[in-house]
Amino acid sequence: DSGVTQTPKHLITATGQRVTLRCSPRSGDLSVYWYQQSLDQGLQFLIQYYNGEERAKGNILERFSAQQFPDLHSELNLSSLELGDSALYFCASSVASGGYEQYFGPGTRLTVT
Amino acid sequence: GDSVTQMEGPVTLSEEAFLTINCTYTATGYPSLFWYVQYPGEGLQLLLKATKADDKGSNKGFEATYRKETTSFHLEKGSVQVSDSAVYFCALTLNTGGFKTIFGAGTRLFVKA
């Protein structure tokens, strides 16, 4: 158990809909990262927050957004969903920003039908 | 652009065989390098890391050395076990204003008894 929790574990929704994925980092970790894992694209870095502020952006679509709240939990919002958004979404946390070890949550499996 | 290239899998070995998984990277700066492992149905776990040239990361019998001159971070283990069957990801973290992380495509390892 990494100490990172993600909810929900599974999510099935229809095209065009909007969903919110939630992540609680390990106690004491200030940085949260979001990743998308799909069979064709592999593991893609989406975005990083550090202590409530956006720190780095990867291959995140404009239809996706994220935020980190004062209690350090984070939410990833996915809107106007397409079939191709079906994937595993991982959250990870680290103690700070930088070359630190990231602790991964168990993931949320999103299926768009 | 920045990237990580891993040898394609799957790699199938017999128990007690020697393992090498090749990883090379391209980076505009001076990255930290990581190997993560993903067991079926789980999130990624850090296996080992190295933050500067010639550093050797090691854990659970696995080793990798940060080779700046060849931009490589190959993973090795002298004697694999069935329990090592998993997907292995090479990754780098770069300071680009924020810290972005780039993962390789992953290499699936099967170890037969």
mmCIF file of N, CA, C and O in Angstrom, chain B residues 32-87:
data_model
loop_
_atom_site.group_PDB
_atom_site.id
_atom_site.type_symbol
_atom_site.label_atom_id
_atom_site.label_comp_id
_atom_site.label_asym_id
_atom_site.label_seq_id
_atom_site.Cartn_x
_atom_site.Cartn_y
_atom_site.Cartn_z
ATOM 1 N N SER B 32 17.036 13.166 -13.534
ATOM 2 C CA SER B 32 17.120 12.045 -12.602
ATOM 3 C C SER B 32 16.493 10.851 -13.311
ATOM 4 O O SER B 32 15.556 11.012 -14.091
ATOM 5 N N LEU B 33 16.994 9.663 -13.021
ATOM 6 C CA LEU B 33 16.543 8.459 -13.725
ATOM 7 C C LEU B 33 15.966 7.452 -12.740
ATOM 8 O O LEU B 33 16.456 7.321 -11.608
ATOM 9 N N PHE B 34 14.931 6.752 -13.187
ATOM 10 C CA PHE B 34 14.201 5.847 -12.317
ATOM 11 C C PHE B 34 13.842 4.563 -13.064
ATOM 12 O O PHE B 34 13.657 4.572 -14.288
ATOM 13 N N TRP B 35 13.713 3.480 -12.306
ATOM 14 C CA TRP B 35 13.016 2.295 -12.766
ATOM 15 C C TRP B 35 11.835 2.054 -11.830
ATOM 16 O O TRP B 35 11.993 2.049 -10.601
ATOM 17 N N TYR B 36 10.661 1.888 -12.448
ATOM 18 C CA TYR B 36 9.448 1.540 -11.713
ATOM 19 C C TYR B 36 8.994 0.153 -12.166
ATOM 20 O O TYR B 36 9.237 -0.254 -13.297
ATOM 21 N N VAL B 37 8.269 -0.534 -11.285
ATOM 22 C CA VAL B 37 7.721 -1.849 -11.618
ATOM 23 C C VAL B 37 6.210 -1.834 -11.368
ATOM 24 O O VAL B 37 5.741 -1.192 -10.420
ATOM 25 N N GLN B 38 5.484 -2.467 -12.270
ATOM 26 C CA GLN B 38 4.020 -2.550 -12.130
ATOM 27 C C GLN B 38 3.608 -4.012 -12.151
ATOM 28 O O GLN B 38 3.753 -4.689 -13.177
ATOM 29 N N TYR B 39 3.089 -4.488 -11.035
ATOM 30 C CA TYR B 39 2.562 -5.847 -10.956
ATOM 31 C C TYR B 39 1.108 -5.840 -11.426
ATOM 32 O O TYR B 39 0.441 -4.799 -11.369
ATOM 33 N N PRO B 40 0.603 -6.964 -11.889
ATOM 34 C CA PRO B 40 -0.754 -6.997 -12.452
ATOM 35 C C PRO B 40 -1.794 -6.397 -11.519
ATOM 36 O O PRO B 40 -1.844 -6.734 -10.330
ATOM 37 N N GLY B 41 -2.595 -5.499 -12.067
ATOM 38 C CA GLY B 41 -3.697 -4.904 -11.308
ATOM 39 C C GLY B 41 -3.289 -3.863 -10.288
ATOM 40 O O GLY B 41 -4.106 -3.434 -9.470
ATOM 41 N N GLU B 42 -2.020 -3.462 -10.300
ATOM 42 C CA GLU B 42 -1.549 -2.500 -9.301
ATOM 43 C C GLU B 42 -0.981 -1.242 -9.961
ATOM 44 O O GLU B 42 -0.762 -1.191 -11.168
ATOM 45 N N GLY B 43 -0.743 -0.247 -9.141
ATOM 46 C CA GLY B 43 -0.046 0.948 -9.609
ATOM 47 C C GLY B 43 1.444 0.709 -9.672
ATOM 48 O O GLY B 43 1.933 -0.359 -9.303
ATOM 49 N N LEU B 44 2.176 1.694 -10.121
ATOM 50 C CA LEU B 44 3.624 1.565 -10.233
ATOM 51 C C LEU B 44 4.295 1.741 -8.871
ATOM 52 O O LEU B 44 3.820 2.485 -8.024
ATOM 53 N N GLN B 45 5.407 1.033 -8.705
ATOM 54 C CA GLN B 45 6.208 1.184 -7.494
ATOM 55 C C GLN B 45 7.630 1.500 -7.912
ATOM 56 O O GLN B 45 8.138 0.913 -8.873
ATOM 57 N N LEU B 46 8.267 2.409 -7.174
ATOM 58 C CA LEU B 46 9.662 2.693 -7.462
ATOM 59 C C LEU B 46 10.512 1.470 -7.166
ATOM 60 O O LEU B 46 10.411 0.869 -6.100
ATOM 61 N N LEU B 47 11.368 1.113 -8.115
ATOM 62 C CA LEU B 47 12.298 -0.002 -7.915
ATOM 63 C C LEU B 47 13.670 0.543 -7.506
ATOM 64 O O LEU B 47 14.253 0.098 -6.535
ATOM 65 N N LEU B 48 14.172 1.517 -8.257
ATOM 66 C CA LEU B 48 15.446 2.138 -7.916
ATOM 67 C C LEU B 48 15.577 3.450 -8.661
ATOM 68 O O LEU B 48 14.832 3.726 -9.597
ATOM 69 N N LYS B 49 16.556 4.250 -8.214
ATOM 70 C CA LYS B 49 16.746 5.545 -8.866
ATOM 71 C C LYS B 49 18.211 5.953 -8.812
ATOM 72 O O LYS B 49 18.998 5.419 -8.021
ATOM 73 N N ALA B 50 18.569 6.924 -9.687
ATOM 74 C CA ALA B 50 19.909 7.522 -9.682
ATOM 75 C C ALA B 50 19.761 8.977 -10.089
ATOM 76 O O ALA B 50 19.014 9.287 -11.025
ATOM 77 N N THR B 51 20.436 9.857 -9.392
ATOM 78 C CA THR B 51 20.225 11.278 -9.635
ATOM 79 C C THR B 51 21.398 11.971 -10.299
ATOM 80 O O THR B 51 21.283 13.132 -10.703
ATOM 81 N N LYS B 52 22.553 11.288 -10.398
ATOM 82 C CA LYS B 52 23.670 11.913 -11.111
ATOM 83 C C LYS B 52 24.527 10.850 -11.785
ATOM 84 O O LYS B 52 24.439 9.663 -11.476
ATOM 85 N N ALA B 53 25.348 11.330 -12.693
ATOM 86 C CA ALA B 53 26.168 10.435 -13.512
ATOM 87 C C ALA B 53 27.012 9.519 -12.637
ATOM 88 O O ALA B 53 27.544 9.936 -11.606
ATOM 89 N N ASP B 54 27.081 8.252 -13.055
ATOM 90 C CA ASP B 54 27.843 7.183 -12.404
ATOM 91 C C ASP B 54 27.212 6.673 -11.107
ATOM 92 O O ASP B 54 27.744 5.744 -10.500
ATOM 93 N N ASP B 55 26.099 7.249 -10.694
ATOM 94 C CA ASP B 55 25.355 6.699 -9.558
ATOM 95 C C ASP B 55 24.837 5.330 -9.926
ATOM 96 O O ASP B 55 24.374 5.116 -11.050
ATOM 97 N N LYS B 56 24.856 4.400 -8.967
ATOM 98 C CA LYS B 56 24.237 3.091 -9.178
ATOM 99 C C LYS B 56 23.065 2.983 -8.220
ATOM 100 O O LYS B 56 23.229 3.124 -7.003
ATOM 101 N N GLY B 57 21.876 2.753 -8.786
ATOM 102 C CA GLY B 57 20.719 2.464 -7.956
ATOM 103 C C GLY B 57 20.588 0.965 -7.801
ATOM 104 O O GLY B 57 20.886 0.210 -8.731
ATOM 105 N N SER B 58 20.146 0.516 -6.620
ATOM 106 C CA SER B 58 19.981 -0.922 -6.423
ATOM 107 C C SER B 58 18.867 -1.181 -5.422
ATOM 108 O O SER B 58 18.654 -0.395 -4.488
ATOM 109 N N ASN B 59 18.172 -2.298 -5.636
ATOM 110 C CA ASN B 59 17.075 -2.669 -4.744
ATOM 111 C C ASN B 59 16.623 -4.079 -5.107
ATOM 112 O O ASN B 59 16.440 -4.388 -6.290
ATOM 113 N N LYS B 60 16.426 -4.926 -4.128
ATOM 114 C CA LYS B 60 15.875 -6.275 -4.311
ATOM 115 C C LYS B 60 16.666 -7.069 -5.345
ATOM 116 O O LYS B 60 16.094 -7.855 -6.097
ATOM 117 N N GLY B 61 17.961 -6.855 -5.453
ATOM 118 C CA GLY B 61 18.803 -7.585 -6.398
ATOM 119 C C GLY B 61 18.885 -6.946 -7.770
ATOM 120 O O GLY B 61 19.667 -7.365 -8.610
ATOM 121 N N PHE B 62 18.074 -5.924 -8.021
ATOM 122 C CA PHE B 62 18.119 -5.183 -9.279
ATOM 123 C C PHE B 62 19.134 -4.046 -9.156
ATOM 124 O O PHE B 62 19.295 -3.457 -8.095
ATOM 125 N N GLU B 63 19.796 -3.742 -10.292
ATOM 126 C CA GLU B 63 20.766 -2.650 -10.319
ATOM 127 C C GLU B 63 20.654 -1.899 -11.635
ATOM 128 O O GLU B 63 20.288 -2.492 -12.659
ATOM 129 N N ALA B 64 21.012 -0.607 -11.593
ATOM 130 C CA ALA B 64 21.129 0.175 -12.823
ATOM 131 C C ALA B 64 22.109 1.302 -12.559
ATOM 132 O O ALA B 64 22.091 1.901 -11.481
ATOM 133 N N THR B 65 22.954 1.605 -13.557
ATOM 134 C CA THR B 65 23.949 2.655 -13.405
ATOM 135 C C THR B 65 23.676 3.778 -14.385
ATOM 136 O O THR B 65 23.437 3.532 -15.576
ATOM 137 N N TYR B 66 23.691 4.997 -13.902
ATOM 138 C CA TYR B 66 23.452 6.213 -14.696
ATOM 139 C C TYR B 66 24.698 6.465 -15.529
ATOM 140 O O TYR B 66 25.741 6.869 -15.025
ATOM 141 N N ARG B 67 24.580 6.257 -16.852
ATOM 142 C CA ARG B 67 25.715 6.447 -17.764
ATOM 143 C C ARG B 67 25.447 7.661 -18.635
ATOM 144 O O ARG B 67 24.686 7.585 -19.606
ATOM 145 N N LYS B 68 26.055 8.778 -18.280
ATOM 146 C CA LYS B 68 25.794 10.022 -19.016
ATOM 147 C C LYS B 68 26.388 9.951 -20.419
ATOM 148 O O LYS B 68 25.834 10.459 -21.374
ATOM 149 N N GLU B 69 27.553 9.293 -20.527
ATOM 150 C CA GLU B 69 28.234 9.281 -21.834
ATOM 151 C C GLU B 69 27.464 8.482 -22.878
ATOM 152 O O GLU B 69 27.530 8.792 -24.070
ATOM 153 N N THR B 70 26.712 7.480 -22.438
ATOM 154 C CA THR B 70 25.917 6.690 -23.384
ATOM 155 C C THR B 70 24.426 6.960 -23.211
ATOM 156 O O THR B 70 23.599 6.312 -23.862
ATOM 157 N N THR B 71 24.071 7.920 -22.383
ATOM 158 C CA THR B 71 22.673 8.261 -22.041
ATOM 159 C C THR B 71 21.848 6.996 -21.836
ATOM 160 O O THR B 71 20.811 6.777 -22.481
ATOM 161 N N SER B 72 22.332 6.143 -20.914
ATOM 162 C CA SER B 72 21.657 4.877 -20.683
ATOM 163 C C SER B 72 21.472 4.621 -19.192
ATOM 164 O O SER B 72 22.169 5.208 -18.346
ATOM 165 N N PHE B 73 20.526 3.727 -18.898
ATOM 166 C CA PHE B 73 20.218 3.360 -17.507
ATOM 167 C C PHE B 73 19.642 1.950 -17.560
ATOM 168 O O PHE B 73 18.486 1.713 -17.250
ATOM 169 N N HIS B 74 20.457 0.999 -17.940
ATOM 170 C CA HIS B 74 20.005 -0.369 -18.151
ATOM 171 C C HIS B 74 19.760 -1.080 -16.824
ATOM 172 O O HIS B 74 20.566 -0.988 -15.892
ATOM 173 N N LEU B 75 18.670 -1.835 -16.768
ATOM 174 C CA LEU B 75 18.297 -2.575 -15.554
ATOM 175 C C LEU B 75 18.847 -3.989 -15.636
ATOM 176 O O LEU B 75 18.701 -4.648 -16.670
ATOM 177 N N GLU B 76 19.452 -4.456 -14.538
ATOM 178 C CA GLU B 76 20.016 -5.809 -14.510
ATOM 179 C C GLU B 76 19.662 -6.506 -13.209
ATOM 180 O O GLU B 76 19.500 -5.871 -12.164
ATOM 181 N N LYS B 77 19.542 -7.842 -13.319
ATOM 182 C CA LYS B 77 19.407 -8.681 -12.124
ATOM 183 C C LYS B 77 20.099 -9.993 -12.422
ATOM 184 O O LYS B 77 19.881 -10.580 -13.489
ATOM 185 N N GLY B 78 20.861 -10.470 -11.477
ATOM 186 C CA GLY B 78 21.680 -11.647 -11.710
ATOM 187 C C GLY B 78 20.900 -12.948 -11.782
ATOM 188 O O GLY B 78 21.283 -13.869 -12.500
ATOM 189 N N SER B 79 19.779 -13.024 -11.064
ATOM 190 C CA SER B 79 19.049 -14.290 -10.990
ATOM 191 C C SER B 79 17.575 -13.972 -10.741
ATOM 192 O O SER B 79 17.197 -13.613 -9.631
ATOM 193 N N VAL B 80 16.764 -14.064 -11.791
ATOM 194 C CA VAL B 80 15.354 -13.667 -11.654
ATOM 195 C C VAL B 80 14.533 -14.790 -11.031
ATOM 196 O O VAL B 80 14.881 -15.974 -11.123
ATOM 197 N N GLN B 81 13.434 -14.379 -10.416
ATOM 198 C CA GLN B 81 12.481 -15.306 -9.807
ATOM 199 C C GLN B 81 11.117 -15.147 -10.487
ATOM 200 O O GLN B 81 10.848 -14.107 -11.107
ATOM 201 N N VAL B 82 10.279 -16.146 -10.317
ATOM 202 C CA VAL B 82 8.933 -16.077 -10.892
ATOM 203 C C VAL B 82 8.207 -14.824 -10.396
ATOM 204 O O VAL B 82 7.483 -14.172 -11.151
ATOM 205 N N SER B 83 8.460 -14.454 -9.157
ATOM 206 C CA SER B 83 7.794 -13.284 -8.570
ATOM 207 C C SER B 83 8.255 -11.958 -9.183
ATOM 208 O O SER B 83 7.652 -10.911 -8.917
ATOM 209 N N ASP B 84 9.283 -11.986 -10.003
ATOM 210 C CA ASP B 84 9.731 -10.764 -10.700
ATOM 211 C C ASP B 84 8.906 -10.488 -11.957
ATOM 212 O O ASP B 84 9.082 -9.450 -12.608
ATOM 213 N N SER B 85 8.029 -11.394 -12.319
ATOM 214 C CA SER B 85 7.178 -11.197 -13.498
ATOM 215 C C SER B 85 6.317 -9.958 -13.299
ATOM 216 O O SER B 85 5.553 -9.860 -12.338
ATOM 217 N N ALA B 86 6.467 -8.995 -14.199
ATOM 218 C CA ALA B 86 5.804 -7.686 -14.059
ATOM 219 C C ALA B 86 6.151 -6.866 -15.290
ATOM 220 O O ALA B 86 6.849 -7.337 -16.193
ATOM 221 N N VAL B 87 5.663 -5.625 -15.297
ATOM 222 C CA VAL B 87 6.061 -4.678 -16.341
ATOM 223 C C VAL B 87 7.021 -3.672 -15.709
ATOM 224 O O VAL B 87 6.733 -3.133 -14.633
#
